[in-house]
Amino acid sequence: MNILVISNIYFPDKAGGAEIIAQKLAESLHKRGHRVNVLATSEENCIDTVNDVTVHRVKMENFYSITNKRRGKFLRMLWHFRDIYNSSMKKYIREIVNREKPDIALVHNMVGFSISIYDELKSLNIPFAQVLHDRYVLCPNSNMFKKGKICKKQCFICKLMRLRHVKKTSQASAVIGVSESVLNVTKEHGYFANVPGYVIYNTMDVPKAEHKNWNGTGELKIGFIGTLAQNKGVEWLIKEFARLKINARLTIAGSGYSQYVEYLKGLAKGNNRIKFIGFANAFEFYSQIHLLAVPSLWHESFGLVAIESLASGVPVIASKMGGLPEIVKKNANGLFCFPESPNSLGECIVKLYEKPELLEQMSVNARDSVGIFLNVGKWIEKYENVFREVMK
């Protein structure tokens, strides 16, 4: 098949989990003999090659590009308003379709491209499948998280800014959720009506590694890795850990907006049991901890760090929200905490501190518990099956 992969950001531009998956999928499809082209946004128009996959990078026709530093509130508002339906991005779809003549398009995060690309693909008779990595079609910020709290339903502004999307999404040939959670909530709000829906969990190559379990003596090493942002629950984790009177250490890896990172460091100031290490190689990081915390305050669509950690033999304490309960299983490979019950996070840590045998058993179970998320070959086959259904 001749496949066009659309992703708003593509390596080596700085990316998150969705963009990592888009790259992995594009490269895996290429290795299986498919012809693959990628369309992504960038600072300027250019064509390059990443691991034998051709990447067409186009300038975002908006007030600033996604990879630029954060702008002022007013400019961000204008940016999001234009991103409701940015017709200027249509021409790039037409250009690449006329040049590469794809059989099908696979759309990942379309922030910056906007929903306008659906109209262009439809007018060019290119069937397309949308992969839902987040809640972009429900919320301009993609996360339904505002002022430190989850939005239990679409607010008036989001409904207004996403009104056109309800009808436009029905043009898709298929919609793929990276978890049941993200697919169900999107469908429940009326988007992708009568469009065949599939759940294909994200899959990763995670090498089997030797992991040293905690035996109840010495420091219990707890870790957090990811974006240092309010919705990730790092602040909650720091506060909960700081109040615990146990022999443990918390290591925080990752980066975020400097002002917020400085605020987090201020919370931990004077506590030599909490350490910020900035960027870290994920698998080296997992080899140095006994327990990972994923205390998200929003509905994570899936949670790649939970997969990586468990595949590395490290149990996980996670918020029981979004797609995380589809990965973490209570008392089998981890425990659940609840943002609405702040002490629950500390209670989970203390429980495992006082029951090292439970933590050890979870560690033993960890990799096998996520085996279905580690088979890249079957993962690609599932996408190929969807493509075949769409092509019919």
mmCIF file of C-alpha atoms in Angstrom:
data_model
loop_
_atom_site.group_PDB
_atom_site.id
_atom_site.type_symbol
_atom_site.label_atom_id
_atom_site.label_comp_id
_atom_site.label_asym_id
_atom_site.label_seq_id
_atom_site.Cartn_x
_atom_site.Cartn_y
_atom_site.Cartn_z
ATOM 1 C CA MET A 1 0.000 0.000 0.000
ATOM 2 C CA ASN A 2 0.957 3.602 -0.541
ATOM 3 C CA ILE A 3 0.350 5.304 2.830
ATOM 4 C CA LEU A 4 0.436 8.971 3.800
ATOM 5 C CA VAL A 5 1.088 9.518 7.510
ATOM 6 C CA ILE A 6 0.049 12.948 8.825
ATOM 7 C CA SER A 7 1.507 14.124 12.144
ATOM 8 C CA ASN A 8 1.766 17.712 13.317
ATOM 9 C CA ILE A 9 5.292 17.115 14.679
ATOM 10 C CA TYR A 10 7.830 14.554 13.508
ATOM 11 C CA PHE A 11 11.315 13.575 14.621
ATOM 12 C CA PRO A 12 13.815 15.184 15.156
ATOM 13 C CA ASP A 13 11.510 18.011 16.224
ATOM 14 C CA LYS A 14 10.753 17.727 19.926
ATOM 15 C CA ALA A 15 7.839 15.363 20.391
ATOM 16 C CA GLY A 16 5.691 13.599 22.950
ATOM 17 C CA GLY A 17 4.236 10.102 23.090
ATOM 18 C CA ALA A 18 1.870 10.581 20.141
ATOM 19 C CA GLU A 19 4.673 11.726 17.847
ATOM 20 C CA ILE A 20 6.924 8.875 18.974
ATOM 21 C CA ILE A 21 4.160 6.430 18.052
ATOM 22 C CA ALA A 22 3.589 8.140 14.683
ATOM 23 C CA GLN A 23 7.280 7.716 13.858
ATOM 24 C CA LYS A 24 7.389 4.115 15.061
ATOM 25 C CA LEU A 25 4.332 3.266 13.007
ATOM 26 C CA ALA A 26 5.623 4.970 9.847
ATOM 27 C CA GLU A 27 8.988 3.216 10.059
ATOM 28 C CA SER A 28 7.441 -0.179 10.845
ATOM 29 C CA LEU A 29 5.047 0.073 7.899
ATOM 30 C CA HIS A 30 7.991 0.995 5.664
ATOM 31 C CA LYS A 31 9.941 -2.060 6.859
ATOM 32 C CA ARG A 32 6.971 -4.275 5.982
ATOM 33 C CA GLY A 33 7.222 -3.160 2.354
ATOM 34 C CA HIS A 34 4.655 -0.376 2.232
ATOM 35 C CA ARG A 35 5.450 2.911 0.561
ATOM 36 C CA VAL A 36 5.263 5.568 3.294
ATOM 37 C CA ASN A 37 5.404 9.357 3.147
ATOM 38 C CA VAL A 38 5.032 11.611 6.172
ATOM 39 C CA LEU A 39 3.521 15.094 6.209
ATOM 40 C CA ALA A 40 4.446 17.235 9.242
ATOM 41 C CA THR A 41 4.650 20.903 10.166
ATOM 42 C CA SER A 42 7.905 22.769 10.694
ATOM 43 C CA GLU A 43 9.446 26.247 10.601
ATOM 44 C CA GLU A 44 10.040 26.106 6.846
ATOM 45 C CA ASN A 45 9.074 23.957 3.851
ATOM 46 C CA CYS A 46 11.536 21.160 3.151
ATOM 47 C CA ILE A 47 11.806 17.446 2.377
ATOM 48 C CA ASP A 48 14.145 15.163 4.266
ATOM 49 C CA THR A 49 14.571 11.501 5.153
ATOM 50 C CA VAL A 50 14.367 9.942 8.622
ATOM 51 C CA ASN A 51 15.396 6.278 8.828
ATOM 52 C CA ASP A 52 14.567 5.744 5.136
ATOM 53 C CA VAL A 53 11.114 7.370 5.431
ATOM 54 C CA THR A 54 10.511 10.525 3.362
ATOM 55 C CA VAL A 55 9.239 13.417 5.471
ATOM 56 C CA HIS A 56 7.555 16.428 3.859
ATOM 57 C CA ARG A 57 7.758 19.342 6.306
ATOM 58 C CA VAL A 58 5.534 22.346 5.680
ATOM 59 C CA LYS A 59 5.345 25.757 7.273
ATOM 60 C CA MET A 60 2.400 26.180 9.603
ATOM 61 C CA GLU A 61 0.094 28.917 8.331
ATOM 62 C CA ASN A 62 -0.706 30.371 11.740
ATOM 63 C CA PHE A 63 0.593 33.063 14.102
ATOM 64 C CA TYR A 64 3.468 30.832 15.237
ATOM 65 C CA SER A 65 4.613 27.233 14.883
ATOM 66 C CA ILE A 66 4.057 24.543 17.505
ATOM 67 C CA THR A 67 7.794 24.169 18.083
ATOM 68 C CA ASN A 68 8.163 27.863 18.950
ATOM 69 C CA LYS A 69 8.347 28.968 22.553
ATOM 70 C CA ARG A 70 5.089 29.656 24.346
ATOM 71 C CA ARG A 71 3.494 32.952 23.400
ATOM 72 C CA GLY A 72 1.310 35.433 25.267
ATOM 73 C CA LYS A 73 -2.266 34.585 26.235
ATOM 74 C CA PHE A 74 -3.866 36.838 23.599
ATOM 75 C CA LEU A 75 -1.738 35.442 20.752
ATOM 76 C CA ARG A 76 -2.440 31.878 21.896
ATOM 77 C CA MET A 77 -6.155 32.647 21.806
ATOM 78 C CA LEU A 78 -5.857 33.922 18.228
ATOM 79 C CA TRP A 79 -3.822 30.847 17.288
ATOM 80 C CA HIS A 80 -6.492 28.473 18.607
ATOM 81 C CA PHE A 81 -9.235 30.462 16.905
ATOM 82 C CA ARG A 82 -7.510 30.095 13.545
ATOM 83 C CA ASP A 83 -6.876 26.413 14.244
ATOM 84 C CA ILE A 84 -10.621 25.733 14.385
ATOM 85 C CA TYR A 85 -10.582 25.566 10.584
ATOM 86 C CA ASN A 86 -7.324 26.626 8.984
ATOM 87 C CA SER A 87 -8.094 26.477 5.263
ATOM 88 C CA SER A 88 -4.554 27.669 4.447
ATOM 89 C CA MET A 89 -3.235 24.194 5.350
ATOM 90 C CA LYS A 90 -5.366 22.481 2.700
ATOM 91 C CA LYS A 91 -2.943 23.255 -0.096
ATOM 92 C CA TYR A 92 -0.257 21.085 1.470
ATOM 93 C CA ILE A 93 -2.568 18.077 1.446
ATOM 94 C CA ARG A 94 -3.383 18.627 -2.203
ATOM 95 C CA GLU A 95 0.292 19.061 -3.146
ATOM 96 C CA ILE A 96 1.463 15.848 -1.482
ATOM 97 C CA VAL A 97 -1.506 13.811 -2.734
ATOM 98 C CA ASN A 98 -0.894 14.975 -6.314
ATOM 99 C CA ARG A 99 2.815 14.183 -5.961
ATOM 100 C CA GLU A 100 2.774 10.888 -4.039
ATOM 101 C CA LYS A 101 -0.705 9.547 -4.949
ATOM 102 C CA PRO A 102 -1.351 7.667 -1.669
ATOM 103 C CA ASP A 103 -3.987 4.931 -1.387
ATOM 104 C CA ILE A 104 -4.873 5.920 2.171
ATOM 105 C CA ALA A 105 -3.984 8.515 4.812
ATOM 106 C CA LEU A 106 -3.374 7.887 8.509
ATOM 107 C CA VAL A 107 -3.936 11.043 10.548
ATOM 108 C CA HIS A 108 -2.323 11.394 13.968
ATOM 109 C CA ASN A 109 -2.331 14.663 15.942
ATOM 110 C CA MET A 110 -3.649 17.368 13.617
ATOM 111 C CA VAL A 111 -3.032 20.399 15.827
ATOM 112 C CA GLY A 112 -1.890 23.104 13.401
ATOM 113 C CA PHE A 113 -3.272 21.315 10.354
ATOM 114 C CA SER A 114 -6.809 21.643 11.769
ATOM 115 C CA ILE A 115 -9.957 19.776 10.760
ATOM 116 C CA SER A 116 -9.790 21.454 7.326
ATOM 117 C CA ILE A 117 -7.558 18.643 6.076
ATOM 118 C CA TYR A 118 -10.528 16.261 6.366
ATOM 119 C CA ASP A 119 -12.376 18.237 3.699
ATOM 120 C CA GLU A 120 -9.357 18.189 1.402
ATOM 121 C CA LEU A 121 -8.765 14.444 1.771
ATOM 122 C CA LYS A 122 -12.453 13.820 1.104
ATOM 123 C CA SER A 123 -12.486 16.041 -1.989
ATOM 124 C CA LEU A 124 -9.459 14.153 -3.323
ATOM 125 C CA ASN A 125 -11.177 10.787 -2.675
ATOM 126 C CA ILE A 126 -8.451 9.662 -0.275
ATOM 127 C CA PRO A 127 -9.852 7.385 2.449
ATOM 128 C CA PHE A 128 -8.394 8.190 5.855
ATOM 129 C CA ALA A 129 -8.260 6.859 9.395
ATOM 130 C CA GLN A 130 -7.896 9.136 12.412
ATOM 131 C CA VAL A 131 -5.810 7.952 15.370
ATOM 132 C CA LEU A 132 -7.043 9.471 18.628
ATOM 133 C CA HIS A 133 -4.079 10.170 20.910
ATOM 134 C CA ASP A 134 -5.867 12.799 22.991
ATOM 135 C CA ARG A 135 -9.032 14.905 23.165
ATOM 136 C CA TYR A 136 -8.220 17.485 20.497
ATOM 137 C CA VAL A 137 -11.598 17.126 18.747
ATOM 138 C CA LEU A 138 -13.296 17.857 22.092
ATOM 139 C CA CYS A 139 -11.000 20.552 23.453
ATOM 140 C CA PRO A 140 -8.621 23.073 21.803
ATOM 141 C CA ASN A 141 -6.066 22.317 24.543
ATOM 142 C CA SER A 142 -6.436 18.584 23.804
ATOM 143 C CA ASN A 143 -6.736 17.560 27.466
ATOM 144 C CA MET A 144 -10.026 18.834 28.959
ATOM 145 C CA PHE A 145 -8.070 20.149 31.937
ATOM 146 C CA LYS A 146 -8.469 23.694 33.194
ATOM 147 C CA LYS A 147 -7.380 25.631 36.305
ATOM 148 C CA GLY A 148 -5.907 22.527 37.893
ATOM 149 C CA LYS A 149 -9.040 20.404 37.476
ATOM 150 C CA ILE A 150 -10.532 17.937 35.028
ATOM 151 C CA CYS A 151 -13.387 19.192 32.884
ATOM 152 C CA LYS A 152 -16.168 16.676 33.555
ATOM 153 C CA LYS A 153 -17.889 17.780 30.370
ATOM 154 C CA GLN A 154 -17.232 20.094 27.435
ATOM 155 C CA CYS A 155 -17.396 23.709 28.553
ATOM 156 C CA PHE A 156 -19.328 26.247 26.483
ATOM 157 C CA ILE A 157 -16.173 27.617 24.812
ATOM 158 C CA CYS A 158 -14.971 24.146 23.788
ATOM 159 C CA LYS A 159 -18.403 23.242 22.433
ATOM 160 C CA LEU A 160 -18.434 26.438 20.403
ATOM 161 C CA MET A 161 -14.885 25.982 19.069
ATOM 162 C CA ARG A 162 -15.550 22.348 18.200
ATOM 163 C CA LEU A 163 -19.063 22.718 16.780
ATOM 164 C CA ARG A 164 -17.913 22.214 13.172
ATOM 165 C CA HIS A 165 -15.899 19.169 14.152
ATOM 166 C CA VAL A 166 -18.990 17.099 14.981
ATOM 167 C CA LYS A 167 -20.056 16.952 11.333
ATOM 168 C CA LYS A 168 -16.557 17.040 9.829
ATOM 169 C CA THR A 169 -15.386 13.963 11.773
ATOM 170 C CA SER A 170 -18.121 11.856 10.156
ATOM 171 C CA GLN A 171 -16.080 12.058 6.929
ATOM 172 C CA ALA A 172 -13.401 9.731 8.324
ATOM 173 C CA SER A 173 -13.281 6.194 6.981
ATOM 174 C CA ALA A 174 -12.234 4.829 10.383
ATOM 175 C CA VAL A 175 -11.327 6.101 13.842
ATOM 176 C CA ILE A 176 -8.705 4.362 15.976
ATOM 177 C CA GLY A 177 -8.434 4.953 19.704
ATOM 178 C CA VAL A 178 -5.138 4.203 21.431
ATOM 179 C CA SER A 179 -7.335 3.102 24.353
ATOM 180 C CA GLU A 180 -10.976 2.245 24.925
ATOM 181 C CA SER A 181 -11.187 5.309 27.151
ATOM 182 C CA VAL A 182 -10.281 7.898 24.496
ATOM 183 C CA LEU A 183 -12.366 6.227 21.776
ATOM 184 C CA ASN A 184 -15.467 5.895 23.970
ATOM 185 C CA VAL A 185 -15.440 9.447 25.329
ATOM 186 C CA THR A 186 -15.014 10.887 21.823
ATOM 187 C CA LYS A 187 -17.853 8.810 20.397
ATOM 188 C CA GLU A 188 -20.091 9.563 23.394
ATOM 189 C CA HIS A 189 -19.817 13.281 22.633
ATOM 190 C CA GLY A 190 -21.160 12.693 19.106
ATOM 191 C CA TYR A 191 -17.927 12.857 17.127
ATOM 192 C CA PHE A 192 -17.143 10.312 14.382
ATOM 193 C CA ALA A 193 -20.827 9.349 14.193
ATOM 194 C CA ASN A 194 -21.379 6.163 12.156
ATOM 195 C CA VAL A 195 -17.613 5.859 11.586
ATOM 196 C CA PRO A 196 -16.214 2.358 12.315
ATOM 197 C CA GLY A 197 -14.195 2.507 15.533
ATOM 198 C CA TYR A 198 -11.233 0.365 16.562
ATOM 199 C CA VAL A 199 -9.015 0.156 19.630
ATOM 200 C CA ILE A 200 -5.347 -0.448 18.840
ATOM 201 C CA TYR A 201 -3.153 -0.039 21.893
ATOM 202 C CA ASN A 202 0.195 1.683 21.410
ATOM 203 C CA THR A 203 3.053 -0.788 21.305
ATOM 204 C CA MET A 204 6.741 -0.359 22.049
ATOM 205 C CA ASP A 205 9.987 -2.289 21.695
ATOM 206 C CA VAL A 206 11.224 -2.557 25.268
ATOM 207 C CA PRO A 207 14.368 -4.638 25.809
ATOM 208 C CA LYS A 208 14.227 -7.126 28.647
ATOM 209 C CA ALA A 209 16.451 -5.839 31.408
ATOM 210 C CA GLU A 210 17.795 -7.030 34.716
ATOM 211 C CA HIS A 211 16.017 -5.226 37.503
ATOM 212 C CA LYS A 212 17.065 -5.132 41.145
ATOM 213 C CA ASN A 213 14.024 -5.478 43.416
ATOM 214 C CA TRP A 214 13.748 -3.687 46.728
ATOM 215 C CA ASN A 215 13.962 -6.117 49.645
ATOM 216 C CA GLY A 216 12.729 -3.832 52.390
ATOM 217 C CA THR A 217 16.146 -2.598 53.481
ATOM 218 C CA GLY A 218 17.851 0.600 52.421
ATOM 219 C CA GLU A 219 16.171 3.348 50.413
ATOM 220 C CA LEU A 220 13.014 2.737 48.428
ATOM 221 C CA LYS A 221 13.725 4.516 45.146
ATOM 222 C CA ILE A 222 10.668 6.133 43.591
ATOM 223 C CA GLY A 223 10.681 7.853 40.211
ATOM 224 C CA PHE A 224 8.676 10.154 37.974
ATOM 225 C CA ILE A 225 9.554 10.682 34.318
ATOM 226 C CA GLY A 226 7.779 12.860 31.785
ATOM 227 C CA THR A 227 6.635 16.403 31.132
ATOM 228 C CA LEU A 228 6.747 18.567 34.250
ATOM 229 C CA ALA A 229 3.289 20.084 33.864
ATOM 230 C CA GLN A 230 0.365 20.664 36.181
ATOM 231 C CA ASN A 231 -1.848 17.990 34.617
ATOM 232 C CA LYS A 232 0.842 15.343 35.163
ATOM 233 C CA GLY A 233 0.432 15.538 38.941
ATOM 234 C CA VAL A 234 4.081 16.219 39.792
ATOM 235 C CA GLU A 235 3.123 18.845 42.357
ATOM 236 C CA TRP A 236 0.778 16.365 44.049
ATOM 237 C CA LEU A 237 3.552 13.758 44.114
ATOM 238 C CA ILE A 238 6.093 16.132 45.672
ATOM 239 C CA LYS A 239 3.695 17.229 48.404
ATOM 240 C CA GLU A 240 2.629 13.686 49.237
ATOM 241 C CA PHE A 241 6.170 12.327 49.264
ATOM 242 C CA ALA A 242 7.463 15.200 51.412
ATOM 243 C CA ARG A 243 5.035 14.366 54.232
ATOM 244 C CA LEU A 244 6.006 10.692 54.415
ATOM 245 C CA LYS A 245 8.395 9.605 57.179
ATOM 246 C CA ILE A 246 9.978 6.695 55.358
ATOM 247 C CA ASN A 247 13.456 5.824 54.111
ATOM 248 C CA ALA A 248 12.872 6.663 50.462
ATOM 249 C CA ARG A 249 14.092 8.894 47.656
ATOM 250 C CA LEU A 250 12.102 10.571 44.876
ATOM 251 C CA THR A 251 13.876 11.246 41.576
ATOM 252 C CA ILE A 252 12.101 13.441 39.034
ATOM 253 C CA ALA A 253 13.195 13.279 35.389
ATOM 254 C CA GLY A 254 11.870 15.485 32.616
ATOM 255 C CA SER A 255 11.401 19.102 31.655
ATOM 256 C CA GLY A 256 8.669 21.694 31.280
ATOM 257 C CA TYR A 257 8.076 25.431 31.182
ATOM 258 C CA SER A 258 10.853 27.002 33.227
ATOM 259 C CA GLN A 259 8.565 29.017 35.491
ATOM 260 C CA TYR A 260 6.588 25.951 36.549
ATOM 261 C CA VAL A 261 9.714 23.827 36.968
ATOM 262 C CA GLU A 262 11.161 26.468 39.286
ATOM 263 C CA TYR A 263 7.912 26.413 41.265
ATOM 264 C CA LEU A 264 8.202 22.622 41.654
ATOM 265 C CA LYS A 265 11.814 22.918 42.766
ATOM 266 C CA GLY A 266 10.711 25.512 45.298
ATOM 267 C CA LEU A 267 8.255 23.010 46.769
ATOM 268 C CA ALA A 268 11.089 20.519 47.216
ATOM 269 C CA LYS A 269 13.626 23.054 48.484
ATOM 270 C CA GLY A 270 15.442 21.866 51.581
ATOM 271 C CA ASN A 271 14.330 18.261 51.132
ATOM 272 C CA ASN A 272 17.417 16.279 50.182
ATOM 273 C CA ARG A 273 15.273 13.201 49.512
ATOM 274 C CA ILE A 274 13.853 14.816 46.348
ATOM 275 C CA LYS A 275 16.074 15.261 43.306
ATOM 276 C CA PHE A 276 15.457 16.794 39.866
ATOM 277 C CA ILE A 277 17.704 15.379 37.143
ATOM 278 C CA GLY A 278 16.268 16.929 33.957
ATOM 279 C CA PHE A 279 16.298 14.837 30.781
ATOM 280 C CA ALA A 280 17.090 11.145 31.290
ATOM 281 C CA ASN A 281 17.245 8.066 29.120
ATOM 282 C CA ALA A 282 14.027 6.290 30.055
ATOM 283 C CA PHE A 283 15.368 2.754 30.259
ATOM 284 C CA GLU A 284 18.444 3.759 32.226
ATOM 285 C CA PHE A 285 16.099 5.620 34.557
ATOM 286 C CA TYR A 286 13.866 2.587 35.146
ATOM 287 C CA SER A 287 16.916 0.468 36.003
ATOM 288 C CA GLN A 288 17.691 2.826 38.895
ATOM 289 C CA ILE A 289 14.275 2.894 40.612
ATOM 290 C CA HIS A 290 12.027 0.394 42.387
ATOM 291 C CA LEU A 291 8.682 2.110 41.789
ATOM 292 C CA LEU A 292 7.277 4.574 39.232
ATOM 293 C CA ALA A 293 4.580 7.147 39.966
ATOM 294 C CA VAL A 294 2.168 8.252 37.227
ATOM 295 C CA PRO A 295 -0.147 10.527 39.275
ATOM 296 C CA SER A 296 -1.955 12.162 36.353
ATOM 297 C CA LEU A 297 -4.639 14.723 37.130
ATOM 298 C CA TRP A 298 -6.213 14.403 33.688
ATOM 299 C CA HIS A 299 -7.520 11.511 31.621
ATOM 300 C CA GLU A 300 -4.320 10.157 30.069
ATOM 301 C CA SER A 301 -5.325 8.585 26.783
ATOM 302 C CA PHE A 302 -2.941 5.712 27.329
ATOM 303 C CA GLY A 303 0.355 6.217 29.202
ATOM 304 C CA LEU A 304 3.481 4.985 27.424
ATOM 305 C CA VAL A 305 5.651 5.509 30.509
ATOM 306 C CA ALA A 306 3.530 2.961 32.385
ATOM 307 C CA ILE A 307 4.152 0.408 29.616
ATOM 308 C CA GLU A 308 7.884 1.106 29.530
ATOM 309 C CA SER A 309 8.193 0.929 33.296
ATOM 310 C CA LEU A 310 6.295 -2.350 33.682
ATOM 311 C CA ALA A 311 8.160 -3.898 30.743
ATOM 312 C CA SER A 312 11.353 -2.962 32.605
ATOM 313 C CA GLY A 313 10.132 -4.760 35.734
ATOM 314 C CA VAL A 314 9.169 -1.623 37.681
ATOM 315 C CA PRO A 315 5.673 -1.552 39.265
ATOM 316 C CA VAL A 316 3.524 1.552 38.851
ATOM 317 C CA ILE A 317 1.337 3.687 41.079
ATOM 318 C CA ALA A 318 -1.105 5.379 38.688
ATOM 319 C CA SER A 319 -4.210 7.518 38.812
ATOM 320 C CA LYS A 320 -7.297 5.448 38.094
ATOM 321 C CA MET A 321 -8.291 7.592 35.140
ATOM 322 C CA GLY A 322 -8.333 7.568 31.365
ATOM 323 C CA GLY A 323 -6.436 4.734 29.722
ATOM 324 C CA LEU A 324 -4.169 3.958 32.686
ATOM 325 C CA PRO A 325 -6.529 1.300 34.161
ATOM 326 C CA GLU A 326 -6.204 -0.556 30.854
ATOM 327 C CA ILE A 327 -2.500 -1.024 31.670
ATOM 328 C CA VAL A 328 -2.159 -1.065 35.460
ATOM 329 C CA LYS A 329 -3.891 -3.838 37.413
ATOM 330 C CA LYS A 330 -4.364 -3.411 41.166
ATOM 331 C CA ASN A 331 -2.101 -5.646 43.293
ATOM 332 C CA ALA A 332 -0.886 -7.442 40.154
ATOM 333 C CA ASN A 333 1.531 -4.883 38.706
ATOM 334 C CA GLY A 334 0.684 -1.714 40.600
ATOM 335 C CA LEU A 335 -1.722 0.313 42.685
ATOM 336 C CA PHE A 336 -4.182 3.131 42.022
ATOM 337 C CA CYS A 337 -4.352 6.594 43.530
ATOM 338 C CA PHE A 338 -7.197 9.093 43.168
ATOM 339 C CA PRO A 339 -6.786 12.855 42.598
ATOM 340 C CA GLU A 340 -10.041 13.518 44.443
ATOM 341 C CA SER A 341 -8.487 11.809 47.481
ATOM 342 C CA PRO A 342 -5.055 13.496 47.823
ATOM 343 C CA ASN A 343 -3.767 11.224 50.602
ATOM 344 C CA SER A 344 -4.335 8.140 48.436
ATOM 345 C CA LEU A 345 -1.011 8.656 46.642
ATOM 346 C CA GLY A 346 0.985 8.687 49.865
ATOM 347 C CA GLU A 347 -1.011 5.723 51.151
ATOM 348 C CA CYS A 348 -0.038 3.674 48.094
ATOM 349 C CA ILE A 349 3.643 4.459 48.634
ATOM 350 C CA VAL A 350 3.444 3.545 52.344
ATOM 351 C CA LYS A 351 1.591 0.303 51.563
ATOM 352 C CA LEU A 352 4.384 -0.896 49.288
ATOM 353 C CA TYR A 353 7.045 0.382 51.696
ATOM 354 C CA GLU A 354 5.516 -1.711 54.472
ATOM 355 C CA LYS A 355 4.953 -4.728 52.210
ATOM 356 C CA PRO A 356 8.155 -5.226 50.207
ATOM 357 C CA GLU A 357 7.032 -8.757 49.371
ATOM 358 C CA LEU A 358 4.019 -7.309 47.491
ATOM 359 C CA LEU A 359 6.256 -4.884 45.613
ATOM 360 C CA GLU A 360 8.586 -7.747 44.710
ATOM 361 C CA GLN A 361 5.735 -9.905 43.414
ATOM 362 C CA MET A 362 4.459 -7.004 41.335
ATOM 363 C CA SER A 363 7.928 -6.594 39.877
ATOM 364 C CA VAL A 364 8.027 -10.288 38.970
ATOM 365 C CA ASN A 365 4.627 -9.981 37.249
ATOM 366 C CA ALA A 366 5.331 -6.627 35.600
ATOM 367 C CA ARG A 367 6.729 -7.520 32.177
ATOM 368 C CA ASP A 368 4.335 -10.394 31.469
ATOM 369 C CA SER A 369 1.395 -8.180 32.462
ATOM 370 C CA VAL A 370 2.076 -5.868 29.498
ATOM 371 C CA GLY A 371 3.085 -8.518 26.989
ATOM 372 C CA ILE A 372 0.268 -7.536 24.598
ATOM 373 C CA PHE A 373 1.784 -4.049 24.346
ATOM 374 C CA LEU A 374 5.234 -5.310 23.322
ATOM 375 C CA ASN A 375 4.486 -7.202 20.095
ATOM 376 C CA VAL A 376 5.205 -4.673 17.345
ATOM 377 C CA GLY A 377 4.509 -7.183 14.548
ATOM 378 C CA LYS A 378 0.934 -7.826 15.697
ATOM 379 C CA TRP A 379 0.465 -4.099 16.293
ATOM 380 C CA ILE A 380 1.303 -3.329 12.652
ATOM 381 C CA GLU A 381 -0.932 -6.171 11.458
ATOM 382 C CA LYS A 382 -3.881 -4.576 13.272
ATOM 383 C CA TYR A 383 -3.292 -1.314 11.420
ATOM 384 C CA GLU A 384 -2.945 -3.174 8.120
ATOM 385 C CA ASN A 385 -6.271 -4.920 8.781
ATOM 386 C CA VAL A 386 -7.957 -1.554 9.350
ATOM 387 C CA PHE A 387 -6.420 -0.237 6.121
ATOM 388 C CA ARG A 388 -7.825 -3.227 4.223
ATOM 389 C CA GLU A 389 -11.281 -2.648 5.667
ATOM 390 C CA VAL A 390 -11.081 1.017 4.716
ATOM 391 C CA MET A 391 -9.881 0.211 1.189
ATOM 392 C CA LYS A 392 -12.919 -2.015 0.650
#
